[in-house]
CSV table of C-alpha atoms and ligand atoms in Angstrom, one decimal:
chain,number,residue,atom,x,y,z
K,1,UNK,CA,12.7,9.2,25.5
K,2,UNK,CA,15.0,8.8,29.1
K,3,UNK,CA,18.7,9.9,29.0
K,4,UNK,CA,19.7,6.2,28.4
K,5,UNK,CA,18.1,6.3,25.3
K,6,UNK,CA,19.4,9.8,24.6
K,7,UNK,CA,23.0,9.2,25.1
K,8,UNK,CA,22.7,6.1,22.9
K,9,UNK,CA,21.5,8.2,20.0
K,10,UNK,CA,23.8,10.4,20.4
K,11,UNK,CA,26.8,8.4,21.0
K,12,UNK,CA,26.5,5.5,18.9
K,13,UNK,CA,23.9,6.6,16.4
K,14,UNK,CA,25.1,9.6,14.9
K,15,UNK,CA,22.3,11.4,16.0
K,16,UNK,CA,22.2,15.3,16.8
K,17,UNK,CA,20.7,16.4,20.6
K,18,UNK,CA,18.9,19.1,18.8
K,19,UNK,CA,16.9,16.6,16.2
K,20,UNK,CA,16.5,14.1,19.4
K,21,UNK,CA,14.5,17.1,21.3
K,22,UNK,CA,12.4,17.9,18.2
K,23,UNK,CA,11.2,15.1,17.2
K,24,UNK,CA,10.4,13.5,20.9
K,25,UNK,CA,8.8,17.4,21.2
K,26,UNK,CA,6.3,16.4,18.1
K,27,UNK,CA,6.4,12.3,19.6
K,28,UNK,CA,4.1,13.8,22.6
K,29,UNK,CA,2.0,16.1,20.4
K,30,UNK,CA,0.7,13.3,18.4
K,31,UNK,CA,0.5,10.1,21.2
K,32,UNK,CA,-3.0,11.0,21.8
K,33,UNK,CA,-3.9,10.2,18.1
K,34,UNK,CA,-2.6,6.3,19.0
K,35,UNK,CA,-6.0,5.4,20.7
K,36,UNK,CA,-8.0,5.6,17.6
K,37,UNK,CA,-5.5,3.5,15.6
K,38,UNK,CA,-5.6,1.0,18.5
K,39,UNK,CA,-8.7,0.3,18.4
K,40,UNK,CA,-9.2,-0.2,14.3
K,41,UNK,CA,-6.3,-2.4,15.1
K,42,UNK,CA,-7.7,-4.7,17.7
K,43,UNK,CA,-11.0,-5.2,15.7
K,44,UNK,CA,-8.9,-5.7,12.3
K,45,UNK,CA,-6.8,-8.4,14.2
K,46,UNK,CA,-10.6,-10.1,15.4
K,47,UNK,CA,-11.1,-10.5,12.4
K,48,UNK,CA,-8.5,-12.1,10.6
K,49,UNK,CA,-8.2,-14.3,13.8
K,50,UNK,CA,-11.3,-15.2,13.6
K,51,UNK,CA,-11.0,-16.0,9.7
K,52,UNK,CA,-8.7,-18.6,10.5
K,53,UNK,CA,-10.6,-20.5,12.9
K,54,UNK,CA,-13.7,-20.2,10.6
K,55,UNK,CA,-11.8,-22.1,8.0
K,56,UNK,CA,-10.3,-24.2,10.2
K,57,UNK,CA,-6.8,-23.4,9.4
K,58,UNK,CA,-4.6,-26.3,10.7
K,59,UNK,CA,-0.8,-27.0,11.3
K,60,UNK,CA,-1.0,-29.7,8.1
K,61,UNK,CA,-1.7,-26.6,6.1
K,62,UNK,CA,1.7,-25.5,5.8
K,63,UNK,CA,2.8,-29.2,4.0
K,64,UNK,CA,3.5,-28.5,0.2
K,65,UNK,CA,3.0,-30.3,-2.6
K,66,UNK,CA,4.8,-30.4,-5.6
K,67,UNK,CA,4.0,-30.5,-9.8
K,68,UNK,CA,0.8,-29.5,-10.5
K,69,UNK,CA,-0.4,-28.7,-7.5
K,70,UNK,CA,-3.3,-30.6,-7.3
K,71,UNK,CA,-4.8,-30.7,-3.9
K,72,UNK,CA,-2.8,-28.0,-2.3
K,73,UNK,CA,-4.8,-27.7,0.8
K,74,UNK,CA,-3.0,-25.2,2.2
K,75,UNK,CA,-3.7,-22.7,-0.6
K,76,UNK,CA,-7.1,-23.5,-0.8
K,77,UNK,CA,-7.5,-22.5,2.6
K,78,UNK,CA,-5.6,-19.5,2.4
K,79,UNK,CA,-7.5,-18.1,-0.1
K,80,UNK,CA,-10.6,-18.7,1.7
K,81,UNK,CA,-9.2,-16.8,4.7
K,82,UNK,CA,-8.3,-13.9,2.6
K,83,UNK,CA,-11.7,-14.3,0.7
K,84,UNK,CA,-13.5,-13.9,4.6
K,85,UNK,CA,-11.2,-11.5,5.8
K,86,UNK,CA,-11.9,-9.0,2.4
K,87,UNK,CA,-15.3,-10.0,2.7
K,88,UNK,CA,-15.4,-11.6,-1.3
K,89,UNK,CA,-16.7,-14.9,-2.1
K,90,UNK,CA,-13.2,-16.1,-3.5
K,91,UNK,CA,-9.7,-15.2,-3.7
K,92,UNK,CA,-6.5,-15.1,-5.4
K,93,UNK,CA,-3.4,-15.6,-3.2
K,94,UNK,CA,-0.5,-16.8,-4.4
K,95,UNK,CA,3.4,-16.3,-4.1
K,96,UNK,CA,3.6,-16.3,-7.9
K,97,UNK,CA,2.0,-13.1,-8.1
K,98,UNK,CA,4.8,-11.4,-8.4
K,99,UNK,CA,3.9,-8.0,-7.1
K,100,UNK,CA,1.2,-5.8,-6.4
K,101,UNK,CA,1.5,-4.3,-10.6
K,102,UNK,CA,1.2,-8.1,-11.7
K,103,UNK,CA,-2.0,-8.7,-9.8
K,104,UNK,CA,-4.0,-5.4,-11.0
K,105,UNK,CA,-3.1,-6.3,-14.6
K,106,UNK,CA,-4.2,-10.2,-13.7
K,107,UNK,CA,-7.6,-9.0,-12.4
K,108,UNK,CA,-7.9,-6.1,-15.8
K,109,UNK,CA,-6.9,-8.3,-18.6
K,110,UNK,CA,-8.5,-11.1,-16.7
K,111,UNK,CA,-11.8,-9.7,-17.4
K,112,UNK,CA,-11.8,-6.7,-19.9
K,113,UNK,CA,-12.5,-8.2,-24.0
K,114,UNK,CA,-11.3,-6.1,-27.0
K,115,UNK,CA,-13.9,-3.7,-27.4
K,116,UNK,CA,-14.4,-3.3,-23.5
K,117,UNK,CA,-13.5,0.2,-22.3
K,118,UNK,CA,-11.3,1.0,-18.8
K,119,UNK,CA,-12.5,3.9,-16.8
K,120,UNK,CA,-10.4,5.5,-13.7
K,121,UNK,CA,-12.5,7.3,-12.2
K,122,UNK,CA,-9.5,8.5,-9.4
K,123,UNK,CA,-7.8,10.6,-11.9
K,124,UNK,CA,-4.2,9.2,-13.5
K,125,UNK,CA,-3.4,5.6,-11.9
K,126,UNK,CA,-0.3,4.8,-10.0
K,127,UNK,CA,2.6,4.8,-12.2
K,128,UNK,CA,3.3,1.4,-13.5
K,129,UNK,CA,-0.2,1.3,-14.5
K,130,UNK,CA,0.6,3.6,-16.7
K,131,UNK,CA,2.6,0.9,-19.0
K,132,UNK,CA,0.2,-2.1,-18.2
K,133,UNK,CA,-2.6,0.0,-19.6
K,134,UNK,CA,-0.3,1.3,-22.8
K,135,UNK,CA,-1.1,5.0,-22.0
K,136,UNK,CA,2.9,5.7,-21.3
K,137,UNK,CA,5.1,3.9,-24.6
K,138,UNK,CA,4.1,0.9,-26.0
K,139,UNK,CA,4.5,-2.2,-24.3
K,140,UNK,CA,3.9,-5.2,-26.0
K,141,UNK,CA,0.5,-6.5,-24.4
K,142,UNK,CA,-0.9,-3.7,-22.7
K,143,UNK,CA,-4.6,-3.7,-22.4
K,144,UNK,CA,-4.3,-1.3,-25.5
K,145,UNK,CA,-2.4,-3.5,-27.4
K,146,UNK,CA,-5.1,-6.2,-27.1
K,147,UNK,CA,-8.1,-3.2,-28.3
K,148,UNK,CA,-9.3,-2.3,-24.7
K,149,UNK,CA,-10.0,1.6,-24.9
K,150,UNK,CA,-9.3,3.6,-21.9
K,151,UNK,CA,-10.3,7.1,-20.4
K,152,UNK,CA,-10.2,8.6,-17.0
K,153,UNK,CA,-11.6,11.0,-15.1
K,154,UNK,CA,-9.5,13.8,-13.6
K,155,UNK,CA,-10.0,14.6,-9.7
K,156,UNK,CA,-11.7,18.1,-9.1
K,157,UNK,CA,-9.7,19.9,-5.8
K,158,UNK,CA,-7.9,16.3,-5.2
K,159,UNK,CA,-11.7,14.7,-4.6
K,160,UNK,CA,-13.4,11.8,-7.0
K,161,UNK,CA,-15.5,14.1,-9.3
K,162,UNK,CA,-19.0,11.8,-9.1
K,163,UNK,CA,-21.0,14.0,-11.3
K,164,UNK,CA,-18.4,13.7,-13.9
K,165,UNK,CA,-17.7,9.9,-13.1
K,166,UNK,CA,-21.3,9.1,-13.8
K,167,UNK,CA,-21.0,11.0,-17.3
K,168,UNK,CA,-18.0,9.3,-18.2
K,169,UNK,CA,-19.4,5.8,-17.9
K,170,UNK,CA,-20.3,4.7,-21.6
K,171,UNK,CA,-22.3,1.5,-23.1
K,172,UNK,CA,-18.5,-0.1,-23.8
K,173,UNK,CA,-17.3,0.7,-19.9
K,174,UNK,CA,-16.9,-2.5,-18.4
K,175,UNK,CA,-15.0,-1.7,-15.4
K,176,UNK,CA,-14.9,1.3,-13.2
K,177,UNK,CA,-11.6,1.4,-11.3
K,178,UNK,CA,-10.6,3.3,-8.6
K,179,UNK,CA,-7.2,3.7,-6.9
K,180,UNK,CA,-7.6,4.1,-3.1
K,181,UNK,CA,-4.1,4.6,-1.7
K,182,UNK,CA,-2.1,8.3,-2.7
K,183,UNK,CA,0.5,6.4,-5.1
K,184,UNK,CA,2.5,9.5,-6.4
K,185,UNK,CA,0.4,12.2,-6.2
K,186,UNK,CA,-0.3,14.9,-3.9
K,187,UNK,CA,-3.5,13.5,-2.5
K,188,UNK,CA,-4.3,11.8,0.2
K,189,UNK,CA,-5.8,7.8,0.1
K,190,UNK,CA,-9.3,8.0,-0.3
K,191,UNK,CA,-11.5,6.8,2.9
K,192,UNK,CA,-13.6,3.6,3.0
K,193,UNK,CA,-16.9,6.0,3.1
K,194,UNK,CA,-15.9,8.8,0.3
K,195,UNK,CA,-15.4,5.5,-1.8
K,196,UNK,CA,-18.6,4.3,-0.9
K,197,UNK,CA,-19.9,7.4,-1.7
K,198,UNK,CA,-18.8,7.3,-5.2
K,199,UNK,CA,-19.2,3.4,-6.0
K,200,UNK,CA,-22.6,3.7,-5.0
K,201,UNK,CA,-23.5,6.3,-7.0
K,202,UNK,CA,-21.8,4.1,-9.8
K,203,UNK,CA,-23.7,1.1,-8.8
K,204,UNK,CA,-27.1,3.3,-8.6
K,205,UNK,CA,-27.0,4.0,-12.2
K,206,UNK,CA,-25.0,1.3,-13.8
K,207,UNK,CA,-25.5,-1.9,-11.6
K,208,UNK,CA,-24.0,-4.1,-14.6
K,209,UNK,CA,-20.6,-1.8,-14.3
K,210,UNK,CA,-17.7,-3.7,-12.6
K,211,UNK,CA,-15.9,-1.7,-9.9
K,212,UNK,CA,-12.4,-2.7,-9.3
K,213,UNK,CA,-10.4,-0.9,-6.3
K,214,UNK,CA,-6.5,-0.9,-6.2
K,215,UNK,CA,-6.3,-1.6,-2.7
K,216,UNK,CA,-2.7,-1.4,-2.3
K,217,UNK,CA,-1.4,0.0,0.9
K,218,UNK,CA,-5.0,0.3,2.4
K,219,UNK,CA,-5.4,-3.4,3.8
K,220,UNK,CA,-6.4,-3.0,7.5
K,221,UNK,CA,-6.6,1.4,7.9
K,222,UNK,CA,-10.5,1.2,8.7
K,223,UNK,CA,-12.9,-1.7,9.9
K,224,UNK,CA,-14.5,-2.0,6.6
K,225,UNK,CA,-12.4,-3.0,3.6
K,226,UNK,CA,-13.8,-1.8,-0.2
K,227,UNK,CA,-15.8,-5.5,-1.1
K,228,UNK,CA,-18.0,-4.3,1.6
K,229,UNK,CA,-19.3,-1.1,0.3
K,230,UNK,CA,-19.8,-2.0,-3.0
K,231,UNK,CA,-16.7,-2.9,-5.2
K,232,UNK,CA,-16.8,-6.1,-7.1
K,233,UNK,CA,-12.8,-7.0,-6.8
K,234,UNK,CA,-9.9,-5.5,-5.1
K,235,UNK,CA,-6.0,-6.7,-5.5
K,236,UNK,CA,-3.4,-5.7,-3.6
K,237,UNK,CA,0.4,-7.3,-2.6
K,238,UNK,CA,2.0,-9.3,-0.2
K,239,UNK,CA,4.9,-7.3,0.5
K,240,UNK,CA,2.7,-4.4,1.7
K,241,UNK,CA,0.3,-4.1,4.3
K,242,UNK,CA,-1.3,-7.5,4.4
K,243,UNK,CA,1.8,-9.8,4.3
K,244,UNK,CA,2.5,-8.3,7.6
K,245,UNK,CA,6.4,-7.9,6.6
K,246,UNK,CA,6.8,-11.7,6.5
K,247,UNK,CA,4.6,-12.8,3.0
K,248,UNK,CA,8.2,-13.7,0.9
K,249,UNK,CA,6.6,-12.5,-2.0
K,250,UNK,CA,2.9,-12.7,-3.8
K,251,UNK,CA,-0.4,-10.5,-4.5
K,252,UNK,CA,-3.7,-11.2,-3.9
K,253,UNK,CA,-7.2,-10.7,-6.0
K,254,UNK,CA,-10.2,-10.8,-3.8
K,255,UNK,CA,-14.3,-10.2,-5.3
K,256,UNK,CA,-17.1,-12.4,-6.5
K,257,UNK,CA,-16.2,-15.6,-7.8
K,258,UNK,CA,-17.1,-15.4,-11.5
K,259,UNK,CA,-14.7,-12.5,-11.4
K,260,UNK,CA,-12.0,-14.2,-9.2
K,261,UNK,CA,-12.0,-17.3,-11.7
K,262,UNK,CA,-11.6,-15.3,-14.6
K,263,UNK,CA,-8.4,-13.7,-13.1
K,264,UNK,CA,-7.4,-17.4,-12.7
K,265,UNK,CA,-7.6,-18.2,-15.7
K,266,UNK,CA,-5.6,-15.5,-16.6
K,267,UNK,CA,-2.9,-16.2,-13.9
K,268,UNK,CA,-2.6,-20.0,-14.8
K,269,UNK,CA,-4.4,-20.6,-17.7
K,270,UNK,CA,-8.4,-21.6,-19.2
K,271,UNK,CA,-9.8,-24.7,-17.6
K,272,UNK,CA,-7.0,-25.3,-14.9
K,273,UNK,CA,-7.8,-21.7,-13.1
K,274,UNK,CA,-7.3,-21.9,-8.9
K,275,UNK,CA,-7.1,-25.8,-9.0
K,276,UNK,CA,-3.5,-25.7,-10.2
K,277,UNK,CA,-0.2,-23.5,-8.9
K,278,UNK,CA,2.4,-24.3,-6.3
K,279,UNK,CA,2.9,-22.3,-3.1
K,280,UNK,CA,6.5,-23.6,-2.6
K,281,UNK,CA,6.3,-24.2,1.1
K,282,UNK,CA,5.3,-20.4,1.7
K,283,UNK,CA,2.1,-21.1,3.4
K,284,UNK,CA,3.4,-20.5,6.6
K,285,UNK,CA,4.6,-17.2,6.3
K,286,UNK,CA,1.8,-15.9,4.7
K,287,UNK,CA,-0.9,-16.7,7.3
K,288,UNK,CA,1.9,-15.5,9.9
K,289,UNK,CA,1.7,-12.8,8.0
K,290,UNK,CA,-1.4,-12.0,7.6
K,291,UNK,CA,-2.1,-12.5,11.2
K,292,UNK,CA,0.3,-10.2,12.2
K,293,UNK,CA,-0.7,-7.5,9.8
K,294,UNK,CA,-3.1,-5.5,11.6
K,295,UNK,CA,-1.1,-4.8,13.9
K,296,UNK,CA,2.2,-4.0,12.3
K,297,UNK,CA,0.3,-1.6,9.7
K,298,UNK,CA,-0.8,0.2,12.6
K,299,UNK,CA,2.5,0.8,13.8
K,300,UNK,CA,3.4,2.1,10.1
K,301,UNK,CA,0.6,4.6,10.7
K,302,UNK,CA,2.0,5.3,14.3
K,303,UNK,CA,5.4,6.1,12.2
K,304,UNK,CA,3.7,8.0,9.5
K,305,UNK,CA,2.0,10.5,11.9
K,306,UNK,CA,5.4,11.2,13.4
K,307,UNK,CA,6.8,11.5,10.2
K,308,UNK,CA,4.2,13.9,9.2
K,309,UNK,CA,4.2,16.0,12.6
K,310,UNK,CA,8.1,16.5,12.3
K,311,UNK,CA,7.9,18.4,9.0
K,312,UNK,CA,4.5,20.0,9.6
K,313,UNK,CA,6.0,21.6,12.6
K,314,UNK,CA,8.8,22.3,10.3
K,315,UNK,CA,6.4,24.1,8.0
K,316,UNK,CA,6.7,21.7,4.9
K,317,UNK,CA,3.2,21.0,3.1
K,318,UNK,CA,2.3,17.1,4.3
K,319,UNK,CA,-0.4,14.4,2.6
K,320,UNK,CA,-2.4,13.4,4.4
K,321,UNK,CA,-2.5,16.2,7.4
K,322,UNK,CA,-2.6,15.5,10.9
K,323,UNK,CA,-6.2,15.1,11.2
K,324,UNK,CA,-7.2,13.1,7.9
K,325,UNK,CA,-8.5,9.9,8.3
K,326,UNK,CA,-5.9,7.7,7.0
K,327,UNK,CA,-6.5,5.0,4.5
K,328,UNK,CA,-3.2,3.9,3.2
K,329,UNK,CA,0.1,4.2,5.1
K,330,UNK,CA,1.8,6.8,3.0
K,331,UNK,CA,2.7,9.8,4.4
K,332,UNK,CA,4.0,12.5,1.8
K,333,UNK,CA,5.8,15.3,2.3
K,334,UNK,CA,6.5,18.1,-0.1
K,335,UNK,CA,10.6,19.0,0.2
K,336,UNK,CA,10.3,21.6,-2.9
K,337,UNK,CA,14.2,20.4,-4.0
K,338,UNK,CA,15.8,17.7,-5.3
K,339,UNK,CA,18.0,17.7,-2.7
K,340,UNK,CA,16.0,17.5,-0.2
K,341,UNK,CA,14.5,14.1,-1.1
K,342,UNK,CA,17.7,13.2,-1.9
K,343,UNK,CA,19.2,13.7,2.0
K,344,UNK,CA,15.7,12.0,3.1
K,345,UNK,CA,16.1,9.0,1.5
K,346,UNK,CA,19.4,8.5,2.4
K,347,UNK,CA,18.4,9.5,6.1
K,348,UNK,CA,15.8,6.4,5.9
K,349,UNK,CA,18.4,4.0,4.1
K,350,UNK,CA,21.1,4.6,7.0
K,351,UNK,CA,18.1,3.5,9.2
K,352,UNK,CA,17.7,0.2,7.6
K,353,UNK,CA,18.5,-3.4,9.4
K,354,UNK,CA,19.7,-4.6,6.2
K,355,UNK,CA,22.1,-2.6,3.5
K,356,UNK,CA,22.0,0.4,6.0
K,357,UNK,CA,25.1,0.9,4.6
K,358,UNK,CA,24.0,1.6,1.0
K,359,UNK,CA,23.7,4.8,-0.4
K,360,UNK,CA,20.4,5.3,-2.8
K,361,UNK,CA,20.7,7.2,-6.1
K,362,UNK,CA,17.8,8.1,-7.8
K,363,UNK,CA,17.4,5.8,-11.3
K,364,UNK,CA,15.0,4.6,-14.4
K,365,UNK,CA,12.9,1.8,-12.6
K,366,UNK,CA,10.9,-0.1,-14.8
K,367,UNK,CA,8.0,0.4,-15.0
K,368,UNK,CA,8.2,4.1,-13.8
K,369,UNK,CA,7.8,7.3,-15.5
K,370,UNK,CA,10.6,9.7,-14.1
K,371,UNK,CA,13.6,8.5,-12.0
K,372,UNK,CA,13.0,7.2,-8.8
K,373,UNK,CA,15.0,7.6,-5.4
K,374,UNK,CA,14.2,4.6,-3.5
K,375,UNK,CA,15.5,3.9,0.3
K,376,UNK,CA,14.6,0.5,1.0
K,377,UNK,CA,16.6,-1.9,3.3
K,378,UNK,CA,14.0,-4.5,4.6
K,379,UNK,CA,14.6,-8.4,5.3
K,380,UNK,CA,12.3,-8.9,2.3
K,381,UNK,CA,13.3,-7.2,-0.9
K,382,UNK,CA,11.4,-4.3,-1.7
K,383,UNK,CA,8.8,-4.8,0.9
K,384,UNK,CA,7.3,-1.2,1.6
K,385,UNK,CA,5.5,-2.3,4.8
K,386,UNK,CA,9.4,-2.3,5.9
K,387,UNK,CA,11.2,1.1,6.8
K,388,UNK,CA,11.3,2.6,3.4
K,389,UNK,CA,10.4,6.4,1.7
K,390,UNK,CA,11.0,6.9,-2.4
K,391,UNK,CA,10.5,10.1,-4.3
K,392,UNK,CA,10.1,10.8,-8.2
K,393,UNK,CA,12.8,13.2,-9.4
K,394,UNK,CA,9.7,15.9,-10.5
K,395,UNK,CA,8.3,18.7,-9.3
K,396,UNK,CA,7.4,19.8,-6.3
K,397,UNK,CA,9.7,16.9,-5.3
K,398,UNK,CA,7.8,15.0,-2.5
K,399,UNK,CA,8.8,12.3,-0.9
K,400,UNK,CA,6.6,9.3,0.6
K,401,UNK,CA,7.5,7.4,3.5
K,402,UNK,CA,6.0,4.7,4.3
K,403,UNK,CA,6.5,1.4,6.3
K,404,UNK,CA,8.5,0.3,9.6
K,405,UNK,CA,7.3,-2.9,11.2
K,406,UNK,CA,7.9,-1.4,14.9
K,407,UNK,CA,6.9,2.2,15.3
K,408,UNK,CA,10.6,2.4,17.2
K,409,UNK,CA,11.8,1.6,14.0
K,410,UNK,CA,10.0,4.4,12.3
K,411,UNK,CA,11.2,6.6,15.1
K,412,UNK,CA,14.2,5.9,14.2
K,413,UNK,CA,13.8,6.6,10.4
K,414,UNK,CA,12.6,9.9,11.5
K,415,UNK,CA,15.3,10.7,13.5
K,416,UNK,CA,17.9,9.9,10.7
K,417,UNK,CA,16.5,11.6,8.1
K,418,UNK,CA,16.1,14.7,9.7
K,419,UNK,CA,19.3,14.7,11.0
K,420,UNK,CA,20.9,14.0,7.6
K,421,UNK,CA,18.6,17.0,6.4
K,422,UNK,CA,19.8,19.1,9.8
K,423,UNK,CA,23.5,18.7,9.1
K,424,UNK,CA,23.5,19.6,5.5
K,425,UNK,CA,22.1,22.5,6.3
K,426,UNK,CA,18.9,21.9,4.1
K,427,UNK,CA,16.6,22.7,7.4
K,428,UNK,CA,17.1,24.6,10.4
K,429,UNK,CA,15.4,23.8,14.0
G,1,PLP,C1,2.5,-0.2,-4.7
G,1,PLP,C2,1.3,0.2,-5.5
G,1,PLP,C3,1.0,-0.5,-6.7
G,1,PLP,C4,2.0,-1.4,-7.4
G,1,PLP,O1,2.5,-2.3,-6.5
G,1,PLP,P1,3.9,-3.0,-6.8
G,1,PLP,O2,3.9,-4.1,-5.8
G,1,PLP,O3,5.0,-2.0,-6.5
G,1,PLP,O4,3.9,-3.5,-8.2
G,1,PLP,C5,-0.1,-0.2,-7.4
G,1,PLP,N1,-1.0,0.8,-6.9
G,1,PLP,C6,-0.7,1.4,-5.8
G,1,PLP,C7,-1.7,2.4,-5.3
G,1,PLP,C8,0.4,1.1,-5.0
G,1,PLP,O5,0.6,1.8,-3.9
């Protein structure tokens, strides 16, 4: 960082010298990591480019039609692009999908039948998937509710347990799932190979099982996506990694196409399926989107090592360390206090482009199991591939960072939050 820059932090950016010299101290430490990312990056944006071209993707695309939508062109072609990007034989994409929750509980109740059992084999699932399965109160409609039985298996030293996966698996398990990405836990995302790993042992024994992967936050961290190594369906959302910051809104189901169609019939209804559904003119922004996601997940993970350099050097207990191999864009951070988190996520807020001004408190978000402190100030509504970090008010009080669409940005979400941390006294350099 030159002087320029320095003075401007300081001067107009509220920023202390002392938190400007530590963090650009840990910016050169990790710099030589970038390489690696760079080039996952360039061959992940190959690939979606050359999706597009394969499916000819043209500028009449991005016309809309309205009603039924009968013939929407546009969104067929989308969903092909996602379906050859994910490597699946079809795809769900759609703007209607309201969020990443809504397409996991699409693709589960689209294809598990009272009677059918629902394994996890990554230990508990992310936490509104707590409430869609019916294992946390009773929500009208959970998979429970409609007689699907569910068990999972617990992680042994934060790794999949395959010996106790495989014993698990019973004549009524129809579908395996596993959750890639860290969600709230202290783990770090499961890689594309220790996946593999496990879904082939799955697939060894019990080929009829159906292995669903929550892909969420894991679009576009390594070369190979989980369709490729053996799982039968993934969703994810727009408004993560593979919206690229500009999706509006909208989730996405990728797998084999008996699979896929069964989800659409759950999304629209029995014997209308893919062929109906508007896209309301967002077509545009979700191919731009996409095609701009490889590399603006990238710079997340640029962020996220900085992030997690900053409060290693600081001694703090981080998920995933320094030299994991990253497969979501979380980085965690173990604060010990309330507090802590607290100052953090006001840190990140104040570095927001939009509501910057907004102070978070922490609060009962549906869907959630202990209050929540959320920082979030992106130009699309809860988008956590923007500048954002959240914490659940329970012990031992981390806090997850994730997002930025520049790495400058994330730079400067470091800098805030350690300076908010710095002049509360809640750290020393
Ligand atoms: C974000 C996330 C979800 C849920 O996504 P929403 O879009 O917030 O509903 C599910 N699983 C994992 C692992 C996630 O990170």
């Amino acid at each position: 960082m030159n002087e320029f820059t320095r003075n401007y932090l300081c001067k107009h950016m509220g920023i202390n010298e002392a938190v400007i010299d530590y963090v650009s101290y840990s910016e050169d430490e990790i710099k030589p990591h970038f390489s690696e990312l760079d080039t996952i990056r360039e061959f992940n944006q190959f690939k979606v480019i050359e999706a597009m071209q394969f499916n000819r993707l043209s500028s009449t695309d991005f016309y809309w039609t309205t009603g039924y939508g009968y013939g929407d062109v546009g969104r067929e072609k989308i969903e092909s692009i996602f379906a050859r990007v994910f490597r699946g034989e079809s795809a769900l994409v759609r703007p209607a999908i309201a969020s990443g929750t809504h397409a996991l509980n699409l693709t589960l109740s689209g294809i598990l039948r009272p009677g059918d059992q629902l394994l996890y084999a990554t230990g508990k699932p992310y936490d509104t998937l707590l409430k869609v399965i019916g294992t946390k109160g009773s929500m009208g409609g959970s998979l429970i509710d409609y007689g699907v039985s569910y068990k999972e298996v617990p992680l042994k030293n934060n790794l999949m347990d395959i010996e106790a996966i495989l014993d698990s698996i019973e004549d009524s398990t129809k579908i395996v799932a596993f959750q890639r990405s860290t969600g709230y836990s202290d783990r770090r995302a499961f890689t594309v190979s220790e996946l593999e790993e496990a879904i082939s042992a799955v697939k060894n024994r019990f080929p009829e099982k159906i292995v669903m992967v929550d892909n969420c936050y894991g679009e576009f961290l390594e070369e190979r996506e989980p369709l490729e190594i053996g799982a039968d369906i993934i969703a994810g959302s727009l408004i993560k990694n593979p919206g690229g910051g500009l999706a509006l809104s909208g989730g996405y189901v990728v797998g084999g196409e008996d699979l896929v169609d069964l989800v659409a019939n759950r999304l629209t209804a029995p014997g209308l399926g893919k062929d109906t559904g508007l896209t309301f003119g967002t077509n545009r922004t979700t191919m731009q989107g996409l095609f701009l996601a490889p590399h603006i997940t990238m710079e997340a993970v640029k962020g996220a090592l900085l992030m997690g350099k900053v409060y290693k050097n600081l001694g703090f207990k981080i998920v995933p360390e320094l030299d994991d191999i990253r497969s979501d864009i979380i980085q965690g951070i173990e604060l010990q206090t309330e507090e802590r988190v607290s100052e953090f996520c006001k840190g990140i807020q104040a570095a927001s482009t939009v509501d910057s001004y907004v102070i978070p408190e922490a609060w009962d978000m549906p869907g959630y199991a202990d209050k929540v402190i959320m920082a979030a100030g992106g130009f699309i509504e809860g988008s956590s591939i923007e500048l954002s970090a959240d914490g659940p008010m329970r012990e031992p009080y981390y806090a997850y960072f994730q997002g930025g669409l520049t790495y400058d940005h994330c730079k400067l979400g470091v800098l805030k939050s350690l300076n908010n941390l710095y002049v509360k006294g809640l750290i020393t350099l």
